[in-house]
Each structure stands twice: as structure tokens, then as C-alpha cells.
mmCIF file of C-alpha atoms in Angstrom:
data_model
loop_
_atom_site.group_PDB
_atom_site.id
_atom_site.type_symbol
_atom_site.label_atom_id
_atom_site.label_comp_id
_atom_site.label_asym_id
_atom_site.label_seq_id
_atom_site.Cartn_x
_atom_site.Cartn_y
_atom_site.Cartn_z
ATOM 1 C CA GLY X 59 -0.049 0.030 0.025
ATOM 2 C CA GLN X 60 0.913 3.734 -0.304
ATOM 3 C CA GLN X 61 3.842 3.945 2.387
ATOM 4 C CA VAL X 62 4.380 7.885 1.614
ATOM 5 C CA MET X 63 1.377 10.219 1.205
ATOM 6 C CA GLN X 64 1.166 13.784 -0.218
ATOM 7 C CA ILE X 65 -1.021 15.953 -0.239
ATOM 8 C CA PRO X 66 -2.472 17.493 -2.647
ATOM 9 C CA GLN X 67 -2.901 16.298 -5.373
ATOM 10 C CA TYR X 68 -3.486 19.175 -7.534
ATOM 11 C CA GLN X 69 -2.522 22.916 -7.100
ATOM 12 C CA HIS X 70 -4.408 26.035 -9.425
ATOM 13 C CA VAL X 71 -2.357 29.155 -8.627
ATOM 14 C CA GLN X 72 -2.620 32.198 -10.217
ATOM 15 C CA GLU X 73 1.347 33.407 -11.591
ATOM 16 C CA GLY X 74 2.763 34.982 -8.012
ATOM 17 C CA GLU X 75 0.609 33.373 -5.614
ATOM 18 C CA ASP X 76 2.540 30.827 -3.180
ATOM 19 C CA PHE X 77 3.038 27.118 -3.709
ATOM 20 C CA THR X 78 3.199 24.028 -0.976
ATOM 21 C CA THR X 79 3.134 20.691 -1.235
ATOM 22 C CA TYR X 80 3.284 17.844 1.604
ATOM 23 C CA CYS X 81 4.269 14.545 2.324
ATOM 24 C CA ASN X 82 4.456 12.292 5.114
ATOM 25 C CA SER X 83 5.185 8.841 5.905
ATOM 26 C CA SER X 84 3.622 6.441 8.664
ATOM 27 C CA THR X 85 7.919 5.403 9.207
ATOM 28 C CA THR X 86 10.171 7.005 9.708
ATOM 29 C CA LEU X 87 12.594 8.090 6.630
ATOM 30 C CA SER X 88 16.207 7.985 5.891
ATOM 31 C CA ASN X 89 15.650 10.714 3.749
ATOM 32 C CA ILE X 90 13.334 11.980 1.483
ATOM 33 C CA GLN X 91 13.935 13.535 -2.425
ATOM 34 C CA TRP X 92 12.441 16.035 -4.137
ATOM 35 C CA TYR X 93 11.553 15.479 -8.696
ATOM 36 C CA LYS X 94 10.166 17.772 -10.593
ATOM 37 C CA GLN X 95 8.300 16.814 -13.856
ATOM 38 C CA ARG X 96 7.674 18.697 -16.462
ATOM 39 C CA PRO X 97 4.130 17.478 -18.993
ATOM 40 C CA GLY X 98 6.122 15.189 -21.140
ATOM 41 C CA GLY X 99 9.335 15.470 -19.134
ATOM 42 C CA HIS X 100 10.716 13.239 -16.847
ATOM 43 C CA PRO X 101 11.259 13.143 -12.699
ATOM 44 C CA VAL X 102 14.176 15.527 -12.638
ATOM 45 C CA PHE X 103 15.134 15.599 -9.027
ATOM 46 C CA LEU X 104 15.246 18.865 -7.316
ATOM 47 C CA ILE X 105 16.783 17.714 -3.832
ATOM 48 C CA GLN X 106 17.653 15.568 -0.563
ATOM 49 C CA LEU X 107 17.125 15.885 2.544
ATOM 50 C CA VAL X 108 18.881 13.885 5.014
ATOM 51 C CA LYS X 109 19.107 15.209 9.026
ATOM 52 C CA SER X 110 16.494 15.771 11.391
ATOM 53 C CA GLY X 111 14.496 19.089 10.969
ATOM 54 C CA GLU X 112 16.817 20.182 7.649
ATOM 55 C CA VAL X 113 16.266 23.142 5.593
ATOM 56 C CA LYS X 114 16.976 23.483 2.477
ATOM 57 C CA LYS X 115 16.322 26.579 -0.250
ATOM 58 C CA GLN X 116 17.057 26.364 -4.173
ATOM 59 C CA LYS X 117 16.053 30.670 -4.693
ATOM 60 C CA ARG X 118 12.556 30.340 -4.736
ATOM 61 C CA LEU X 119 11.685 27.014 -3.143
ATOM 62 C CA THR X 120 12.534 25.399 0.432
ATOM 63 C CA PHE X 121 12.648 22.364 1.338
ATOM 64 C CA GLN X 122 11.868 21.804 4.647
ATOM 65 C CA PHE X 123 12.542 17.736 6.324
ATOM 66 C CA GLY X 124 10.227 17.605 9.541
ATOM 67 C CA GLU X 125 12.232 16.629 13.185
ATOM 68 C CA ALA X 126 10.412 12.586 13.174
ATOM 69 C CA LYS X 127 11.924 12.021 9.561
ATOM 70 C CA LYS X 128 7.657 11.229 8.854
ATOM 71 C CA ASN X 129 6.689 14.420 7.002
ATOM 72 C CA SER X 130 8.679 17.056 4.090
ATOM 73 C CA SER X 131 7.282 19.950 2.282
ATOM 74 C CA LEU X 132 8.416 21.978 -0.470
ATOM 75 C CA HIS X 133 6.921 25.363 -0.527
ATOM 76 C CA ILE X 134 7.600 27.457 -4.072
ATOM 77 C CA THR X 135 7.307 31.883 -2.982
ATOM 78 C CA ALA X 136 5.581 33.663 -6.086
ATOM 79 C CA THR X 137 5.273 31.025 -8.500
ATOM 80 C CA GLN X 138 5.640 31.290 -12.207
ATOM 81 C CA THR X 139 4.827 30.005 -15.023
ATOM 82 C CA THR X 140 8.029 27.956 -15.457
ATOM 83 C CA ASP X 141 7.096 26.154 -12.385
ATOM 84 C CA VAL X 142 4.603 24.201 -13.850
ATOM 85 C CA GLY X 143 4.468 20.315 -13.309
ATOM 86 C CA THR X 144 4.120 17.678 -10.923
ATOM 87 C CA TYR X 145 6.164 17.653 -7.909
ATOM 88 C CA PHE X 146 6.995 14.114 -6.171
ATOM 89 C CA CYS X 147 8.461 13.075 -3.079
ATOM 90 C CA ALA X 148 10.555 9.955 -2.801
ATOM 91 C CA GLY X 149 11.158 8.457 0.956
ATOM 92 C CA ARG X 150 13.688 5.853 0.912
ATOM 93 C CA MET X 151 13.078 3.870 4.851
ATOM 94 C CA ARG X 152 15.196 3.116 7.510
ATOM 95 C CA GLY X 153 16.666 -0.196 7.768
ATOM 96 C CA SER X 154 16.331 -0.171 3.905
ATOM 97 C CA THR X 155 19.415 -1.658 2.159
ATOM 98 C CA LEU X 156 18.475 -1.895 -1.398
ATOM 99 C CA GLY X 157 17.869 1.452 -2.278
ATOM 100 C CA ARG X 158 14.265 1.357 -3.279
ATOM 101 C CA LEU X 159 12.029 4.827 -3.030
ATOM 102 C CA TYR X 160 8.585 5.338 -2.134
ATOM 103 C CA PHE X 161 6.674 7.644 -4.279
ATOM 104 C CA GLY X 162 4.387 10.083 -2.992
ATOM 105 C CA ARG X 163 1.372 10.129 -5.736
ATOM 106 C CA GLY X 164 2.922 14.127 -6.377
ATOM 107 C CA THR X 165 1.254 17.437 -7.277
ATOM 108 C CA GLN X 166 -0.315 18.733 -10.218
ATOM 109 C CA LEU X 167 1.236 22.271 -10.339
ATOM 110 C CA THR X 168 -1.055 24.685 -13.086
ATOM 111 C CA VAL X 169 0.369 28.541 -12.926
ATOM 112 C CA TRP X 170 -1.894 30.719 -14.378
ATOM 113 C CA PRO X 171 -0.219 34.020 -15.989
ATOM 114 C CA ASP W 224 27.560 14.858 -15.629
ATOM 115 C CA THR W 225 24.191 13.146 -13.914
ATOM 116 C CA GLU W 226 23.073 11.972 -16.828
ATOM 117 C CA VAL W 227 21.182 8.746 -17.751
ATOM 118 C CA THR W 228 20.383 8.776 -21.701
ATOM 119 C CA GLN W 229 17.571 6.193 -23.151
ATOM 120 C CA THR W 230 16.652 4.813 -26.230
ATOM 121 C CA PRO W 231 14.018 4.178 -27.652
ATOM 122 C CA LYS W 232 12.492 7.864 -27.240
ATOM 123 C CA HIS W 233 9.210 6.694 -28.903
ATOM 124 C CA LEU W 234 8.030 2.626 -29.786
ATOM 125 C CA VAL W 235 5.204 1.641 -31.070
ATOM 126 C CA MET W 236 4.278 -2.321 -31.354
ATOM 127 C CA GLY W 237 2.396 -5.004 -31.556
ATOM 128 C CA MET W 238 1.110 -7.391 -29.364
ATOM 129 C CA THR W 239 3.345 -10.130 -31.149
ATOM 130 C CA ASN W 240 6.770 -8.010 -31.539
ATOM 131 C CA LYS W 241 9.671 -8.335 -29.305
ATOM 132 C CA LYS W 242 11.305 -5.363 -28.651
ATOM 133 C CA SER W 243 14.191 -3.638 -25.720
ATOM 134 C CA LEU W 244 14.595 -0.704 -24.271
ATOM 135 C CA LYS W 245 18.103 0.278 -23.523
ATOM 136 C CA CYS W 246 19.724 2.707 -20.489
ATOM 137 C CA GLU W 247 22.941 4.044 -20.278
ATOM 138 C CA GLN W 248 24.893 5.577 -17.798
ATOM 139 C CA HIS W 249 28.856 6.591 -17.242
ATOM 140 C CA MET W 250 28.628 7.989 -14.388
ATOM 141 C CA GLY W 251 29.765 4.889 -12.419
ATOM 142 C CA HIS W 252 26.658 4.344 -11.025
ATOM 143 C CA ARG W 253 26.513 0.266 -9.368
ATOM 144 C CA ALA W 254 22.550 0.399 -9.222
ATOM 145 C CA MET W 255 20.479 0.867 -12.032
ATOM 146 C CA TYR W 256 16.269 0.542 -11.985
ATOM 147 C CA TRP W 257 13.881 0.026 -14.349
ATOM 148 C CA TYR W 258 9.961 2.171 -13.317
ATOM 149 C CA LYS W 259 7.190 2.006 -15.122
ATOM 150 C CA GLN W 260 4.865 5.246 -15.063
ATOM 151 C CA LYS W 261 1.050 6.026 -16.530
ATOM 152 C CA ALA W 262 -0.387 9.125 -17.190
ATOM 153 C CA LYS W 263 -0.578 11.248 -14.026
ATOM 154 C CA LYS W 264 1.029 8.415 -11.665
ATOM 155 C CA PRO W 265 4.070 8.173 -9.647
ATOM 156 C CA PRO W 266 7.001 5.861 -11.184
ATOM 157 C CA GLU W 267 6.117 1.976 -10.449
ATOM 158 C CA LEU W 268 9.696 0.061 -9.635
ATOM 159 C CA MET W 269 9.369 -2.637 -11.799
ATOM 160 C CA PHE W 270 13.663 -3.977 -11.202
ATOM 161 C CA VAL W 271 16.237 -2.874 -9.212
ATOM 162 C CA TYR W 272 19.930 -4.379 -10.417
ATOM 163 C CA SER W 273 23.166 -3.552 -8.403
ATOM 164 C CA TYR W 274 26.280 -4.894 -9.186
ATOM 165 C CA GLU W 275 25.338 -6.339 -12.342
ATOM 166 C CA LYS W 276 22.785 -8.720 -10.073
ATOM 167 C CA LEU W 277 19.205 -8.997 -10.356
ATOM 168 C CA SER W 278 18.248 -7.635 -6.209
ATOM 169 C CA ILE W 279 14.499 -6.500 -6.604
ATOM 170 C CA ASN W 280 12.100 -7.849 -8.907
ATOM 171 C CA GLU W 281 8.142 -6.069 -8.410
ATOM 172 C CA SER W 282 6.746 -9.365 -9.152
ATOM 173 C CA VAL W 283 6.622 -8.016 -12.760
ATOM 174 C CA PRO W 284 5.155 -10.004 -15.434
ATOM 175 C CA SER W 285 7.759 -12.511 -17.386
ATOM 176 C CA ARG W 286 6.457 -10.392 -21.180
ATOM 177 C CA PHE W 287 9.178 -7.981 -19.013
ATOM 178 C CA SER W 288 13.017 -9.702 -19.176
ATOM 179 C CA PRO W 289 15.907 -7.298 -18.089
ATOM 180 C CA GLU W 290 19.330 -7.385 -18.488
ATOM 181 C CA CYS W 291 22.385 -5.910 -17.073
ATOM 182 C CA PRO W 292 25.021 -7.104 -19.771
ATOM 183 C CA ASN W 293 27.446 -4.698 -17.637
ATOM 184 C CA SER W 294 27.864 -1.643 -14.607
ATOM 185 C CA SER W 295 26.647 0.627 -17.909
ATOM 186 C CA LEU W 296 24.223 -0.945 -19.411
ATOM 187 C CA LEU W 297 20.754 -1.473 -18.611
ATOM 188 C CA ASN W 298 18.138 -3.769 -20.695
ATOM 189 C CA LEU W 299 14.629 -4.026 -21.192
ATOM 190 C CA HIS W 300 13.396 -6.864 -23.156
ATOM 191 C CA LEU W 301 10.026 -7.134 -24.144
ATOM 192 C CA HIS W 302 7.517 -9.556 -25.663
ATOM 193 C CA ALA W 303 4.242 -10.196 -25.800
ATOM 194 C CA LEU W 304 3.275 -7.384 -24.302
ATOM 195 C CA GLN W 305 -0.603 -6.171 -24.039
ATOM 196 C CA PRO W 306 -2.460 -2.845 -25.223
ATOM 197 C CA GLU W 307 -2.230 -1.805 -20.569
ATOM 198 C CA ASP W 308 1.490 -1.817 -20.861
ATOM 199 C CA SER W 309 1.470 0.896 -22.594
ATOM 200 C CA ALA W 310 3.208 3.592 -20.391
ATOM 201 C CA LEU W 311 6.692 5.807 -20.088
ATOM 202 C CA TYR W 312 9.697 3.499 -19.323
ATOM 203 C CA LEU W 313 11.748 5.112 -16.586
ATOM 204 C CA CYS W 314 15.564 4.705 -16.493
ATOM 205 C CA ALA W 315 17.548 5.187 -13.135
ATOM 206 C CA SER W 316 20.743 5.037 -11.485
ATOM 207 C CA SER W 317 22.224 5.662 -8.203
ATOM 208 C CA THR W 318 25.971 5.236 -6.822
ATOM 209 C CA ARG W 319 24.668 2.216 -4.665
ATOM 210 C CA SER W 320 26.038 3.320 -2.157
ATOM 211 C CA LEU W 321 26.247 2.061 1.998
ATOM 212 C CA SER W 322 25.411 5.624 3.234
ATOM 213 C CA SER W 323 22.248 6.804 3.091
ATOM 214 C CA GLN W 324 22.546 9.781 1.067
ATOM 215 C CA GLU W 325 21.694 7.529 -2.860
ATOM 216 C CA THR W 326 19.784 9.639 -5.039
ATOM 217 C CA GLN W 327 18.854 8.114 -8.103
ATOM 218 C CA TYR W 328 19.104 9.777 -11.041
ATOM 219 C CA PHE W 329 16.228 9.155 -13.900
ATOM 220 C CA GLY W 330 16.477 9.075 -17.675
ATOM 221 C CA PRO W 331 14.764 11.169 -20.392
ATOM 222 C CA GLY W 332 12.347 7.671 -20.775
ATOM 223 C CA THR W 333 10.689 5.503 -23.148
ATOM 224 C CA ARG W 334 7.044 5.738 -23.908
ATOM 225 C CA LEU W 335 5.953 2.679 -25.557
ATOM 226 C CA LEU W 336 2.739 1.976 -27.090
ATOM 227 C CA VAL W 337 1.393 -1.581 -27.370
ATOM 228 C CA LEU W 338 -1.277 -1.797 -29.955
#
């Protein structure tokens, strides 16, 4: 069954508005990775979070990893039309040695100009 | 360089055809993956190779046959597929390090249509 839950499934925003997607796991993660997939494209690695409470920024994108390493979020400030796509989180379960990633179902972001 | 290449980009095949998908990486990664992705869904893991040995098979039907000829190449042989197998097939690779900081890099995928 689904081990990493991601919400919302869809988000429509006006250009300039902020956007946040959330991921939650029922079990502790060793790390979590975020990917962006443009329409017609493939998942592109954005960032990896490893430490409890970690916060990383990439320009307008802010990624957080919860203190318990069970949840994570991606926040985009002042969205642009280039931010359109589906954002996936993918967690690696603590104790997993085979490199398996558990993907959230993704959040599809639409940005209206 | 974090490039994973896949060929072909698009493939149309009949249910009686035999075809192969190819994946290549030159990052020295020792783990390679096949995923299947349907529209508006996350990638679904099919196979994992670690040091050229099959380590995970997610109960994939035998009409899909993976092969890892060497540490840089990964193939997926297709035979007698069904229309519901139409999807984007993604290859990925990672370092297979023992640390928890292992990142998977995806190739551009092969869009497969089975008629």
C-alpha cells in the first residue's frame, strides 16, 4: 500500500502566489528526495534531505524535513509559469538497504499567468 | 555529469512483437532501476540491479525481461505485451553506496504504445 502520502493532488495558482506540497510517511525515513516532472518530461532530481529538521533553499524553493523524519514539504514563493509540473516526494525507509524509493502520488501544479 | 540516456524515445509495437529498451549511464553508478509510469501517476518500481545482479523484481510479468550486461548498461526486453503495458518506461541509476545519501537520477524515458 501507499507508504508515503502526498497532498494536495492538484494545485492551481495565479502567477505570483505561493505553493506548498506536503508529504507524510507512517514510518521513519532515512532520507527524502524531491523530483519535478514537467508535462511530457521525466522526473528531475531537485534535492535530498537527510537530517532531522533540515531546511534547504534553492532560489524560490524551500524544502523542509520534519524533526521526526516522517514528513517533508516543498514551498515555492511567488510562483512563475516555469514552475508548472508535477512535484513528487520519494522517501527511503530507514533500514532499507536496497535503494527502494517510495514515491508520493505527486502534486500537479498549474500556474495561470 | 548526471546523465542517464535511454533509447528509443518512442516505441510503437504490436502484441506479437519483440523489442528492447536500452539504458546507459557513465557516472560509475552500481545500481540501476526500471520504472513504469502511467499518466498522472508516480513511477512504479519494476526491477533493481545492484552490481549487475538482479536484487528486486516487483512481481513483474515475465513478458518483461531485464538484463544488465555490464555496470553501465541496462536493457528491458519486451515480448507479447498487452495494450495496458503502454506507459513511460524510466530508467534510473544511483551510486549504491552504503550511506543513506543515495540519489536516483532518471533518464528521459521511452514512451511505449502497444497496439
